JSON list of C-alpha atoms in Angstrom, two decimals:
[
{"chain": "A", "resi": 1, "resn": "MET", "atom": "CA", "xyz": [0.21, -0.11, 0.16]},
{"chain": "A", "resi": 2, "resn": "ARG", "atom": "CA", "xyz": [1.36, 3.57, -0.93]},
{"chain": "A", "resi": 3, "resn": "VAL", "atom": "CA", "xyz": [1.00, 5.68, 2.06]},
{"chain": "A", "resi": 4, "resn": "LEU", "atom": "CA", "xyz": [2.36, 9.10, 2.88]},
{"chain": "A", "resi": 5, "resn": "ARG", "atom": "CA", "xyz": [4.51, 9.72, 6.17]},
{"chain": "A", "resi": 6, "resn": "GLU", "atom": "CA", "xyz": [3.58, 12.47, 8.37]},
{"chain": "A", "resi": 7, "resn": "ASP", "atom": "CA", "xyz": [6.56, 14.53, 6.85]},
{"chain": "A", "resi": 8, "resn": "GLY", "atom": "CA", "xyz": [4.36, 14.27, 3.51]},
{"chain": "A", "resi": 9, "resn": "SER", "atom": "CA", "xyz": [7.13, 11.89, 1.75]},
{"chain": "A", "resi": 10, "resn": "GLY", "atom": "CA", "xyz": [5.65, 8.73, 0.08]},
{"chain": "A", "resi": 11, "resn": "TYR", "atom": "CA", "xyz": [6.25, 5.06, 1.70]},
{"chain": "A", "resi": 12, "resn": "GLU", "atom": "CA", "xyz": [5.47, 1.72, 0.22]},
{"chain": "A", "resi": 13, "resn": "LEU", "atom": "CA", "xyz": [3.96, -0.07, 3.71]},
{"chain": "A", "resi": 14, "resn": "ASP", "atom": "CA", "xyz": [3.71, -3.80, 3.44]},
{"chain": "A", "resi": 15, "resn": "ASP", "atom": "CA", "xyz": [0.12, -5.19, 4.03]},
{"chain": "A", "resi": 16, "resn": "ASP", "atom": "CA", "xyz": [1.45, -7.33, 6.70]},
{"chain": "A", "resi": 17, "resn": "GLU", "atom": "CA", "xyz": [2.56, -4.49, 8.99]},
{"chain": "A", "resi": 18, "resn": "ILE", "atom": "CA", "xyz": [-1.19, -2.88, 9.12]},
{"chain": "A", "resi": 19, "resn": "VAL", "atom": "CA", "xyz": [-2.94, -3.20, 12.40]},
{"chain": "A", "resi": 20, "resn": "PHE", "atom": "CA", "xyz": [-5.75, -0.96, 11.95]},
{"chain": "A", "resi": 21, "resn": "PHE", "atom": "CA", "xyz": [-7.37, 2.09, 9.85]},
{"chain": "A", "resi": 22, "resn": "THR", "atom": "CA", "xyz": [-9.07, 5.23, 11.51]},
{"chain": "A", "resi": 23, "resn": "THR", "atom": "CA", "xyz": [-10.64, 8.19, 10.19]},
{"chain": "A", "resi": 24, "resn": "HIS", "atom": "CA", "xyz": [-10.50, 11.78, 11.95]},
{"chain": "A", "resi": 25, "resn": "ASN", "atom": "CA", "xyz": [-11.81, 15.08, 10.49]},
{"chain": "A", "resi": 26, "resn": "ASN", "atom": "CA", "xyz": [-11.92, 13.30, 7.19]},
{"chain": "A", "resi": 27, "resn": "VAL", "atom": "CA", "xyz": [-8.11, 12.14, 7.16]},
{"chain": "A", "resi": 28, "resn": "ILE", "atom": "CA", "xyz": [-7.74, 8.30, 7.15]},
{"chain": "A", "resi": 29, "resn": "SER", "atom": "CA", "xyz": [-4.80, 6.86, 9.12]},
{"chain": "A", "resi": 30, "resn": "VAL", "atom": "CA", "xyz": [-2.97, 3.50, 8.73]},
{"chain": "A", "resi": 31, "resn": "HIS", "atom": "CA", "xyz": [-1.52, 2.28, 12.10]},
{"chain": "A", "resi": 32, "resn": "THR", "atom": "CA", "xyz": [1.04, -0.18, 12.51]},
{"chain": "A", "resi": 33, "resn": "ARG", "atom": "CA", "xyz": [2.40, -1.40, 15.78]},
{"chain": "A", "resi": 34, "resn": "THR", "atom": "CA", "xyz": [4.65, 1.70, 16.10]},
{"chain": "A", "resi": 35, "resn": "GLU", "atom": "CA", "xyz": [3.67, 4.08, 13.21]},
{"chain": "A", "resi": 36, "resn": "ARG", "atom": "CA", "xyz": [1.13, 6.03, 11.68]},
{"chain": "A", "resi": 37, "resn": "TYR", "atom": "CA", "xyz": [0.73, 7.00, 8.22]},
{"chain": "A", "resi": 38, "resn": "ILE", "atom": "CA", "xyz": [-2.07, 8.83, 5.83]},
{"chain": "A", "resi": 39, "resn": "VAL", "atom": "CA", "xyz": [-3.90, 7.38, 2.78]},
{"chain": "A", "resi": 40, "resn": "PRO", "atom": "CA", "xyz": [-6.03, 9.45, 0.63]},
{"chain": "A", "resi": 41, "resn": "THR", "atom": "CA", "xyz": [-9.30, 7.15, 0.68]},
{"chain": "A", "resi": 42, "resn": "THR", "atom": "CA", "xyz": [-12.24, 6.47, 2.65]},
{"chain": "A", "resi": 43, "resn": "LEU", "atom": "CA", "xyz": [-12.57, 4.07, 5.69]},
{"chain": "A", "resi": 44, "resn": "ASP", "atom": "CA", "xyz": [-15.22, 2.10, 3.76]},
{"chain": "A", "resi": 45, "resn": "GLN", "atom": "CA", "xyz": [-12.96, 1.82, 0.54]},
{"chain": "A", "resi": 46, "resn": "LEU", "atom": "CA", "xyz": [-10.14, 0.50, 2.66]},
{"chain": "A", "resi": 47, "resn": "SER", "atom": "CA", "xyz": [-12.37, -1.77, 4.80]},
{"chain": "A", "resi": 48, "resn": "LYS", "atom": "CA", "xyz": [-13.38, -3.46, 1.53]},
{"chain": "A", "resi": 49, "resn": "ALA", "atom": "CA", "xyz": [-10.13, -3.39, -0.36]},
{"chain": "A", "resi": 50, "resn": "TYR", "atom": "CA", "xyz": [-8.53, -5.20, 2.64]},
{"chain": "A", "resi": 51, "resn": "GLN", "atom": "CA", "xyz": [-11.44, -7.59, 3.72]},
{"chain": "A", "resi": 52, "resn": "ASP", "atom": "CA", "xyz": [-9.45, -10.49, 2.77]},
{"chain": "A", "resi": 53, "resn": "LEU", "atom": "CA", "xyz": [-6.88, -9.78, 5.48]},
{"chain": "A", "resi": 54, "resn": "SER", "atom": "CA", "xyz": [-9.84, -9.99, 8.31]},
{"chain": "A", "resi": 55, "resn": "PHE", "atom": "CA", "xyz": [-10.27, -6.31, 8.40]},
{"chain": "A", "resi": 56, "resn": "ASP", "atom": "CA", "xyz": [-13.66, -5.30, 9.76]},
{"chain": "A", "resi": 57, "resn": "LYS", "atom": "CA", "xyz": [-15.18, -2.14, 11.47]},
{"chain": "A", "resi": 58, "resn": "VAL", "atom": "CA", "xyz": [-15.36, -1.96, 15.10]},
{"chain": "A", "resi": 59, "resn": "ASP", "atom": "CA", "xyz": [-16.39, 1.29, 15.55]},
{"chain": "A", "resi": 60, "resn": "ARG", "atom": "CA", "xyz": [-17.84, 3.79, 13.28]},
{"chain": "A", "resi": 61, "resn": "SER", "atom": "CA", "xyz": [-14.12, 5.49, 12.75]},
{"chain": "A", "resi": 62, "resn": "TYR", "atom": "CA", "xyz": [-12.18, 2.28, 13.34]},
{"chain": "A", "resi": 63, "resn": "SER", "atom": "CA", "xyz": [-11.59, -0.86, 11.29]},
{"chain": "A", "resi": 64, "resn": "VAL", "atom": "CA", "xyz": [-9.29, -3.41, 12.82]},
{"chain": "A", "resi": 65, "resn": "ARG", "atom": "CA", "xyz": [-7.48, -6.62, 11.41]},
{"chain": "A", "resi": 66, "resn": "MET", "atom": "CA", "xyz": [-9.35, -9.12, 13.49]},
{"chain": "A", "resi": 67, "resn": "ASP", "atom": "CA", "xyz": [-6.68, -11.52, 13.38]},
{"chain": "A", "resi": 68, "resn": "ARG", "atom": "CA", "xyz": [-4.31, -9.33, 15.15]},
{"chain": "A", "resi": 69, "resn": "ILE", "atom": "CA", "xyz": [-6.35, -8.33, 17.98]},
{"chain": "A", "resi": 70, "resn": "ALA", "atom": "CA", "xyz": [-4.62, -9.70, 21.29]},
{"chain": "A", "resi": 71, "resn": "GLY", "atom": "CA", "xyz": [-7.30, -8.97, 23.71]},
{"chain": "A", "resi": 72, "resn": "TYR", "atom": "CA", "xyz": [-10.02, -6.71, 24.88]},
{"chain": "A", "resi": 73, "resn": "HIS", "atom": "CA", "xyz": [-9.86, -4.17, 27.48]},
{"chain": "A", "resi": 74, "resn": "ALA", "atom": "CA", "xyz": [-13.45, -4.09, 29.45]},
{"chain": "A", "resi": 75, "resn": "VAL", "atom": "CA", "xyz": [-12.60, -0.89, 31.19]},
{"chain": "A", "resi": 76, "resn": "ARG", "atom": "CA", "xyz": [-11.54, 1.11, 27.97]},
{"chain": "A", "resi": 77, "resn": "LYS", "atom": "CA", "xyz": [-13.89, -0.70, 25.95]},
{"chain": "A", "resi": 78, "resn": "ALA", "atom": "CA", "xyz": [-11.19, -1.00, 23.70]},
{"chain": "A", "resi": 79, "resn": "VAL", "atom": "CA", "xyz": [-9.43, -3.78, 21.77]},
{"chain": "A", "resi": 80, "resn": "TYR", "atom": "CA", "xyz": [-5.66, -3.84, 22.02]},
{"chain": "A", "resi": 81, "resn": "PHE", "atom": "CA", "xyz": [-2.75, -5.52, 19.33]},
{"chain": "A", "resi": 82, "resn": "GLU", "atom": "CA", "xyz": [-0.14, -6.57, 21.64]},
{"chain": "A", "resi": 83, "resn": "GLU", "atom": "CA", "xyz": [0.58, -7.55, 24.93]},
{"chain": "A", "resi": 84, "resn": "GLU", "atom": "CA", "xyz": [-1.46, -4.79, 27.32]},
{"chain": "A", "resi": 85, "resn": "THR", "atom": "CA", "xyz": [1.59, -3.92, 29.51]},
{"chain": "A", "resi": 86, "resn": "THR", "atom": "CA", "xyz": [3.91, -2.48, 26.92]},
{"chain": "A", "resi": 87, "resn": "GLU", "atom": "CA", "xyz": [4.33, 1.18, 26.93]},
{"chain": "A", "resi": 88, "resn": "ASN", "atom": "CA", "xyz": [3.41, 1.58, 23.18]},
{"chain": "A", "resi": 89, "resn": "THR", "atom": "CA", "xyz": [0.16, -0.62, 23.29]},
{"chain": "A", "resi": 90, "resn": "LYS", "atom": "CA", "xyz": [-2.28, 0.50, 20.71]},
{"chain": "A", "resi": 91, "resn": "TYR", "atom": "CA", "xyz": [-6.09, 0.38, 21.39]},
{"chain": "A", "resi": 92, "resn": "ALA", "atom": "CA", "xyz": [-8.97, 0.69, 19.36]},
{"chain": "A", "resi": 93, "resn": "PRO", "atom": "CA", "xyz": [-12.50, 1.49, 20.74]},
{"chain": "A", "resi": 94, "resn": "VAL", "atom": "CA", "xyz": [-15.22, -0.92, 20.27]},
{"chain": "A", "resi": 95, "resn": "SER", "atom": "CA", "xyz": [-18.78, 0.47, 19.54]},
{"chain": "A", "resi": 96, "resn": "GLU", "atom": "CA", "xyz": [-21.72, -1.33, 21.52]},
{"chain": "A", "resi": 97, "resn": "PRO", "atom": "CA", "xyz": [-23.24, -2.79, 18.27]},
{"chain": "A", "resi": 98, "resn": "ASN", "atom": "CA", "xyz": [-19.92, -4.62, 17.50]},
{"chain": "A", "resi": 99, "resn": "MET", "atom": "CA", "xyz": [-19.05, -5.73, 21.00]},
{"chain": "A", "resi": 100, "resn": "LYS", "atom": "CA", "xyz": [-20.44, -9.20, 20.50]},
{"chain": "A", "resi": 101, "resn": "LYS", "atom": "CA", "xyz": [-18.89, -9.79, 17.33]},
{"chain": "A", "resi": 102, "resn": "VAL", "atom": "CA", "xyz": [-15.36, -8.94, 18.68]},
{"chain": "A", "resi": 103, "resn": "LEU", "atom": "CA", "xyz": [-15.89, -10.79, 21.85]},
{"chain": "A", "resi": 104, "resn": "LYS", "atom": "CA", "xyz": [-16.97, -13.92, 19.90]},
{"chain": "A", "resi": 105, "resn": "HIS", "atom": "CA", "xyz": [-13.91, -13.35, 17.64]},
{"chain": "A", "resi": 106, "resn": "LEU", "atom": "CA", "xyz": [-11.73, -13.38, 20.63]},
{"chain": "A", "resi": 107, "resn": "GLU", "atom": "CA", "xyz": [-13.35, -16.78, 22.10]},
{"chain": "A", "resi": 108, "resn": "GLU", "atom": "CA", "xyz": [-13.07, -18.65, 18.81]},
{"chain": "A", "resi": 109, "resn": "LYS", "atom": "CA", "xyz": [-9.29, -17.47, 18.64]},
{"chain": "A", "resi": 110, "resn": "LYS", "atom": "CA", "xyz": [-8.67, -18.61, 22.36]},
{"chain": "A", "resi": 111, "resn": "ASP", "atom": "CA", "xyz": [-10.17, -22.08, 21.07]},
{"chain": "A", "resi": 112, "resn": "GLN", "atom": "CA", "xyz": [-7.78, -22.45, 18.32]},
{"chain": "A", "resi": 113, "resn": "PRO", "atom": "CA", "xyz": [-4.72, -24.68, 19.15]}
]
């Protein structure tokens, strides 16, 4: 995926690095575990284009890679993507209508060998 760094320079991001997409003030951000990039498209277009990589909307402004979710933080009502104890843990909020889908996914993931 061709993305923009925050300084405006272009960068070719490997699809495997992507953890989630967000939208804020009509700006679409692509998040990896450590970086954030900008991409000129819509959240719906990204979600559809990356559906095969298990991306799904968990909130009106967040589309996450479901297979990268490490857990759910009940107090924050958000998913996280790596061990929760790390300083750089990234969270994505989960809306009430999507809670059941996320918790079911985590339960199924836990049951897999």
